[in-house]
mmCIF file of C-alpha atoms in Angstrom:
data_model
loop_
_atom_site.group_PDB
_atom_site.id
_atom_site.type_symbol
_atom_site.label_atom_id
_atom_site.label_comp_id
_atom_site.label_asym_id
_atom_site.label_seq_id
_atom_site.Cartn_x
_atom_site.Cartn_y
_atom_site.Cartn_z
ATOM 1 C CA MET D 389 -76.801 130.109 97.728
ATOM 2 C CA ASN D 390 -76.021 133.592 96.405
ATOM 3 C CA GLY D 391 -72.256 134.089 96.307
ATOM 4 C CA ILE D 392 -69.812 136.348 94.618
ATOM 5 C CA HIS D 393 -68.534 133.634 92.286
ATOM 6 C CA ASP D 394 -71.417 131.217 92.054
ATOM 7 C CA MET D 395 -73.798 133.432 90.133
ATOM 8 C CA GLY D 396 -76.130 130.725 88.855
ATOM 9 C CA GLY D 397 -79.705 131.740 89.635
ATOM 10 C CA THR D 398 -78.801 135.005 91.376
ATOM 11 C CA ASP D 399 -81.395 137.738 90.790
ATOM 12 C CA GLY D 400 -81.065 141.374 89.910
ATOM 13 C CA PHE D 401 -78.362 141.714 87.273
ATOM 14 C CA GLY D 402 -80.628 142.823 84.451
ATOM 15 C CA LYS D 403 -80.473 142.110 80.758
ATOM 16 C CA VAL D 404 -77.659 140.541 78.771
ATOM 17 C CA GLU D 405 -76.237 143.065 76.354
ATOM 18 C CA PRO D 406 -74.808 141.435 73.244
ATOM 19 C CA GLU D 407 -72.433 143.763 71.464
ATOM 20 C CA ALA D 408 -72.629 144.199 67.688
ATOM 21 C CA ASN D 409 -69.247 143.978 65.937
ATOM 22 C CA GLU D 410 -67.375 143.595 69.215
ATOM 23 C CA PRO D 411 -63.606 144.226 69.065
ATOM 24 C CA THR D 412 -61.182 141.343 69.715
ATOM 25 C CA PHE D 413 -59.819 143.262 72.707
ATOM 26 C CA HIS D 414 -61.512 146.210 74.364
ATOM 27 C CA GLY D 415 -59.591 149.321 75.402
ATOM 28 C CA ALA D 416 -58.163 150.063 71.966
ATOM 29 C CA GLY D 417 -56.971 153.506 73.049
ATOM 30 C CA CYS D 418 -54.621 152.490 75.866
ATOM 31 C CA GLY D 419 -54.258 148.816 75.041
ATOM 32 C CA TRP D 420 -55.277 147.475 78.457
ATOM 33 C CA GLY D 421 -57.364 144.751 76.844
ATOM 34 C CA ARG D 422 -54.418 143.332 74.910
ATOM 35 C CA VAL D 423 -52.016 143.530 77.861
ATOM 36 C CA GLY D 424 -54.424 142.188 80.478
ATOM 37 C CA GLY D 425 -55.867 139.644 78.072
ATOM 38 C CA GLY D 426 -52.406 138.402 77.125
ATOM 39 C CA GLN D 427 -51.437 137.861 80.744
ATOM 40 C CA GLY D 428 -54.666 136.050 81.415
ATOM 41 C CA LEU D 429 -54.176 133.848 78.377
ATOM 42 C CA ALA D 430 -50.535 133.052 79.058
ATOM 43 C CA PRO D 431 -50.785 130.112 81.512
ATOM 44 C CA GLY D 432 -50.759 126.878 79.579
ATOM 45 C CA ARG D 433 -50.435 128.530 76.197
ATOM 46 C CA GLY D 434 -46.688 128.526 75.675
ATOM 47 C CA ALA D 435 -47.178 126.790 72.340
ATOM 48 C CA GLU D 436 -48.595 129.998 70.858
ATOM 49 C CA SER D 437 -45.479 131.962 71.702
ATOM 50 C CA ARG D 438 -43.129 129.634 69.918
ATOM 51 C CA LEU I 25 -44.060 141.426 86.265
ATOM 52 C CA THR I 26 -41.845 142.339 83.333
ATOM 53 C CA GLU I 27 -39.295 144.137 85.557
ATOM 54 C CA LYS I 28 -39.035 141.097 87.806
ATOM 55 C CA GLY I 29 -38.498 138.865 84.813
ATOM 56 C CA TYR I 30 -41.671 136.843 85.340
ATOM 57 C CA VAL I 31 -43.191 137.840 82.017
ATOM 58 C CA ASP I 32 -41.634 138.189 78.590
ATOM 59 C CA PRO I 33 -43.658 140.870 76.780
ATOM 60 C CA ALA I 34 -42.669 139.434 73.394
ATOM 61 C CA ALA I 35 -44.112 136.056 74.344
ATOM 62 C CA LEU I 36 -47.348 137.713 75.479
ATOM 63 C CA ASP I 37 -47.541 139.597 72.187
ATOM 64 C CA ARG I 38 -47.274 136.359 70.268
ATOM 65 C CA ILE I 39 -50.011 134.729 72.366
ATOM 66 C CA VAL I 40 -52.275 137.738 71.860
ATOM 67 C CA GLU I 41 -51.540 137.764 68.148
ATOM 68 C CA ALA I 42 -52.456 134.086 67.888
ATOM 69 C CA TYR I 43 -55.901 134.826 69.343
ATOM 70 C CA GLU I 44 -56.286 137.895 67.139
ATOM 71 C CA THR I 45 -55.369 136.200 63.902
ATOM 72 C CA ARG I 46 -55.309 132.400 64.053
ATOM 73 C CA ILE I 47 -57.490 130.998 66.840
ATOM 74 C CA GLY I 48 -61.164 131.837 66.584
ATOM 75 C CA PRO I 49 -64.660 130.556 65.910
ATOM 76 C CA HIS I 50 -63.712 129.686 62.321
ATOM 77 C CA ILE I 51 -62.095 126.580 63.863
ATOM 78 C CA GLY I 52 -65.326 125.497 65.533
ATOM 79 C CA ALA I 53 -67.198 126.318 62.323
ATOM 80 C CA ARG I 54 -65.017 123.823 60.445
ATOM 81 C CA VAL I 55 -65.846 121.187 63.043
ATOM 82 C CA VAL I 56 -69.584 121.866 62.752
ATOM 83 C CA ALA I 57 -69.557 121.876 58.955
ATOM 84 C CA LYS I 58 -67.760 118.535 58.888
ATOM 85 C CA ALA I 59 -70.263 117.086 61.341
ATOM 86 C CA TRP I 60 -73.078 118.228 59.034
ATOM 87 C CA THR I 61 -71.619 116.454 56.006
ATOM 88 C CA ASP I 62 -69.889 113.421 57.512
ATOM 89 C CA LEU I 63 -72.071 111.214 59.684
ATOM 90 C CA ALA I 64 -69.149 109.123 60.940
ATOM 91 C CA PHE I 65 -67.351 112.301 62.050
ATOM 92 C CA LYS I 66 -70.499 113.572 63.752
ATOM 93 C CA ARG I 67 -70.831 110.348 65.722
ATOM 94 C CA ALA I 68 -67.159 110.534 66.689
ATOM 95 C CA LEU I 69 -67.549 114.184 67.708
ATOM 96 C CA LEU I 70 -70.520 113.493 69.961
ATOM 97 C CA GLU I 71 -68.763 110.486 71.471
ATOM 98 C CA ASP I 72 -65.374 112.100 72.135
ATOM 99 C CA ALA I 73 -64.982 115.680 70.932
ATOM 100 C CA ASN I 74 -61.317 115.954 71.967
ATOM 101 C CA LYS I 75 -60.385 112.986 69.844
ATOM 102 C CA ALA I 76 -62.527 114.031 66.862
ATOM 103 C CA VAL I 77 -61.213 117.603 66.858
ATOM 104 C CA ALA I 78 -57.638 116.345 67.117
ATOM 105 C CA VAL I 79 -58.200 114.276 63.967
ATOM 106 C CA LEU I 80 -58.846 117.566 62.135
ATOM 107 C CA GLY I 81 -55.404 118.736 63.253
ATOM 108 C CA MET I 82 -56.550 121.076 65.991
ATOM 109 C CA PRO I 83 -54.480 120.838 69.164
ATOM 110 C CA ASN I 84 -55.919 120.906 72.665
ATOM 111 C CA ARG I 85 -53.810 123.541 74.381
ATOM 112 C CA ILE I 86 -55.518 123.727 77.741
ATOM 113 C CA GLY I 87 -55.896 120.017 78.335
ATOM 114 C CA ASP I 88 -59.584 120.317 79.128
ATOM 115 C CA HIS I 89 -62.289 117.846 78.247
ATOM 116 C CA LEU I 90 -64.342 119.097 75.295
ATOM 117 C CA VAL I 91 -67.931 117.908 74.942
ATOM 118 C CA ALA I 92 -70.033 118.565 71.835
ATOM 119 C CA ILE I 93 -73.798 118.638 72.299
ATOM 120 C CA GLU I 94 -76.263 118.392 69.450
ATOM 121 C CA ASN I 95 -79.252 120.646 68.944
ATOM 122 C CA THR I 96 -82.408 118.972 67.641
ATOM 123 C CA ARG I 97 -85.952 120.160 67.079
ATOM 124 C CA ALA I 98 -86.804 118.726 70.496
ATOM 125 C CA THR I 99 -83.821 120.072 72.460
ATOM 126 C CA HIS I 100 -81.838 123.280 72.248
ATOM 127 C CA ASN I 101 -78.553 123.486 74.161
ATOM 128 C CA MET I 102 -76.947 126.526 75.757
ATOM 129 C CA VAL I 103 -73.528 126.853 77.357
ATOM 130 C CA VAL I 104 -72.679 129.016 80.364
ATOM 131 C CA CYS I 105 -70.065 129.209 83.081
ATOM 132 C CA THR I 106 -71.859 130.304 86.242
ATOM 133 C CA LEU I 107 -68.623 130.314 88.248
ATOM 134 C CA CYS I 108 -66.448 132.433 85.965
ATOM 135 C CA SER I 109 -65.770 132.246 82.240
ATOM 136 C CA CYS I 110 -64.722 128.707 81.241
ATOM 137 C CA TYR I 111 -65.072 128.468 77.484
ATOM 138 C CA PRO I 112 -63.814 126.204 74.671
ATOM 139 C CA TRP I 113 -60.987 128.540 73.634
ATOM 140 C CA ASP I 114 -59.355 126.101 71.243
ATOM 141 C CA VAL I 115 -62.393 125.912 68.983
ATOM 142 C CA LEU I 116 -64.105 129.277 69.597
ATOM 143 C CA GLY I 117 -61.200 131.632 70.372
ATOM 144 C CA LEU I 118 -61.631 134.593 72.685
ATOM 145 C CA LEU I 119 -64.888 134.751 74.517
ATOM 146 C CA PRO I 120 -67.389 137.605 74.159
ATOM 147 C CA ILE I 121 -67.719 140.042 77.053
ATOM 148 C CA TRP I 122 -71.354 139.113 77.636
ATOM 149 C CA TYR I 123 -70.363 135.469 78.290
ATOM 150 C CA LYS I 124 -68.565 136.526 81.499
ATOM 151 C CA SER I 125 -71.149 139.166 82.435
ATOM 152 C CA ALA I 126 -73.244 138.795 85.576
ATOM 153 C CA PRO I 127 -76.611 138.867 83.749
ATOM 154 C CA TYR I 128 -75.674 135.975 81.431
ATOM 155 C CA ARG I 129 -74.098 133.844 84.147
ATOM 156 C CA SER I 130 -76.873 134.366 86.650
ATOM 157 C CA ARG I 131 -79.935 134.052 84.455
ATOM 158 C CA THR I 132 -79.026 131.358 81.936
ATOM 159 C CA VAL I 133 -79.502 128.530 84.420
ATOM 160 C CA LYS I 134 -82.688 130.021 85.845
ATOM 161 C CA ASP I 135 -84.537 131.499 82.880
ATOM 162 C CA PRO I 136 -82.781 130.577 79.633
ATOM 163 C CA ARG I 137 -85.700 131.603 77.441
ATOM 164 C CA SER I 138 -85.519 135.186 78.652
ATOM 165 C CA VAL I 139 -81.762 135.196 78.041
ATOM 166 C CA LEU I 140 -82.345 134.000 74.486
ATOM 167 C CA ALA I 141 -84.876 136.833 74.118
ATOM 168 C CA ASP I 142 -82.063 139.282 74.960
ATOM 169 C CA PHE I 143 -80.322 137.882 71.877
ATOM 170 C CA GLY I 144 -83.486 138.293 69.810
ATOM 171 C CA MET I 145 -83.957 134.543 69.720
ATOM 172 C CA THR I 146 -87.279 132.758 70.193
ATOM 173 C CA LEU I 147 -87.722 128.995 70.295
ATOM 174 C CA PRO I 148 -90.998 127.094 70.021
ATOM 175 C CA ALA I 149 -92.560 126.369 73.420
ATOM 176 C CA SER I 150 -92.305 122.666 72.550
ATOM 177 C CA THR I 151 -88.483 122.856 72.344
ATOM 178 C CA ASN I 152 -86.770 121.959 75.597
ATOM 179 C CA ILE I 153 -83.739 124.011 76.595
ATOM 180 C CA ARG I 154 -80.838 122.242 78.221
ATOM 181 C CA VAL I 155 -78.174 124.383 79.897
ATOM 182 C CA TRP I 156 -74.613 123.130 80.293
ATOM 183 C CA ASP I 157 -72.539 124.714 83.064
ATOM 184 C CA SER I 158 -68.831 124.669 82.219
ATOM 185 C CA THR I 159 -65.887 124.070 84.514
ATOM 186 C CA ALA I 160 -62.144 124.422 84.087
ATOM 187 C CA GLU I 161 -61.992 120.710 83.267
ATOM 188 C CA THR I 162 -65.050 120.301 81.059
ATOM 189 C CA ARG I 163 -66.092 122.723 78.346
ATOM 190 C CA PHE I 164 -68.900 122.507 75.856
ATOM 191 C CA MET I 165 -69.615 123.472 72.273
ATOM 192 C CA VAL I 166 -73.030 123.286 70.664
ATOM 193 C CA LEU I 167 -73.524 121.493 67.370
ATOM 194 C CA PRO I 168 -76.312 123.591 65.860
ATOM 195 C CA MET I 169 -78.884 122.237 63.410
ATOM 196 C CA ARG I 170 -77.940 122.436 59.752
ATOM 197 C CA PRO I 171 -79.943 125.205 58.054
ATOM 198 C CA GLU I 172 -82.494 124.180 55.461
ATOM 199 C CA GLY I 173 -81.724 124.866 51.832
ATOM 200 C CA THR I 174 -78.090 123.774 52.061
ATOM 201 C CA ASP I 175 -78.311 120.364 50.376
ATOM 202 C CA GLY I 176 -75.189 119.575 48.400
ATOM 203 C CA TRP I 177 -73.117 122.368 49.972
ATOM 204 C CA ASP I 178 -69.477 121.583 50.708
ATOM 205 C CA ASP I 179 -67.822 122.018 54.109
ATOM 206 C CA GLU I 180 -66.276 125.358 53.293
ATOM 207 C CA LYS I 181 -69.536 126.935 52.228
ATOM 208 C CA LEU I 182 -71.370 125.432 55.195
ATOM 209 C CA ALA I 183 -68.720 126.683 57.645
ATOM 210 C CA ALA I 184 -69.481 130.250 56.547
ATOM 211 C CA LEU I 185 -72.991 129.808 57.968
ATOM 212 C CA VAL I 186 -71.770 128.797 61.423
ATOM 213 C CA THR I 187 -71.652 131.730 63.830
ATOM 214 C CA ARG I 188 -69.837 131.807 67.140
ATOM 215 C CA ASP I 189 -73.100 132.367 69.001
ATOM 216 C CA SER I 190 -74.679 129.330 67.328
ATOM 217 C CA MET I 191 -71.931 127.213 68.929
ATOM 218 C CA ILE I 192 -72.673 128.722 72.376
ATOM 219 C CA GLY I 193 -76.408 128.271 71.907
ATOM 220 C CA THR I 194 -77.317 131.969 71.878
ATOM 221 C CA GLY I 195 -77.910 132.165 68.148
ATOM 222 C CA PHE I 196 -78.861 130.235 65.044
ATOM 223 C CA PRO I 197 -76.508 129.562 62.144
ATOM 224 C CA LYS I 198 -77.011 131.948 59.251
ATOM 225 C CA ARG I 199 -79.545 130.942 56.632
ATOM 226 C CA PRO I 200 -78.345 130.631 53.045
ATOM 227 C CA GLY I 201 -79.832 134.049 52.184
ATOM 228 C CA GLU I 202 -77.857 135.692 55.012
ATOM 229 C CA LEU I 203 -74.476 134.459 53.834
ATOM 230 C CA ASN I 204 -73.090 137.833 52.822
ATOM 231 C CA GLN I 205 -74.378 139.712 55.854
#
């Protein structure tokens, strides 16, 4: 059952690491988080851009 | 993509700005607070979350089916997306990095109690944990239990207690004494 996408129940990935005070987008220095995040968000969200 | 004219950077900026400034877990917190104070709304929310949330004036942008699930002393609910990162964006905003991480996605369905321990959260052994695996079509938000000591509080004050993680099932709402933390 182990597969690259279907991760449910797969062993060996370790602990979850919650992040205190996480930023809205990571990569503040070069802005990759905003750019990549924006492109990922874009499909179906035209209403936000109007 | 910009050079080929597929993407308008100004439009992307406005989408990003919306998620930085307007769309976030404060929306879900309003929904939870109303469900805590208005029994008819709570029933409507648990029956058809899309419809109930729309009544509060919150649009469904993605067109997905939103399901609200209620925590009780007997059952605690947790939300995951084992396949990728499906998440109720309209009510919770941008998702945390850990939600799409391999450890969270892999272990939540197999050993949820140990995942909650990673968040510093312990539930009584008598509380069942139910895990909800999201898809692109169906997304879940948890309706956490109302904290004790909040009798008579209005929606706005209650909403300040509702954390993002409490609506994913990886945290509790704040207690009244934690309000300014």
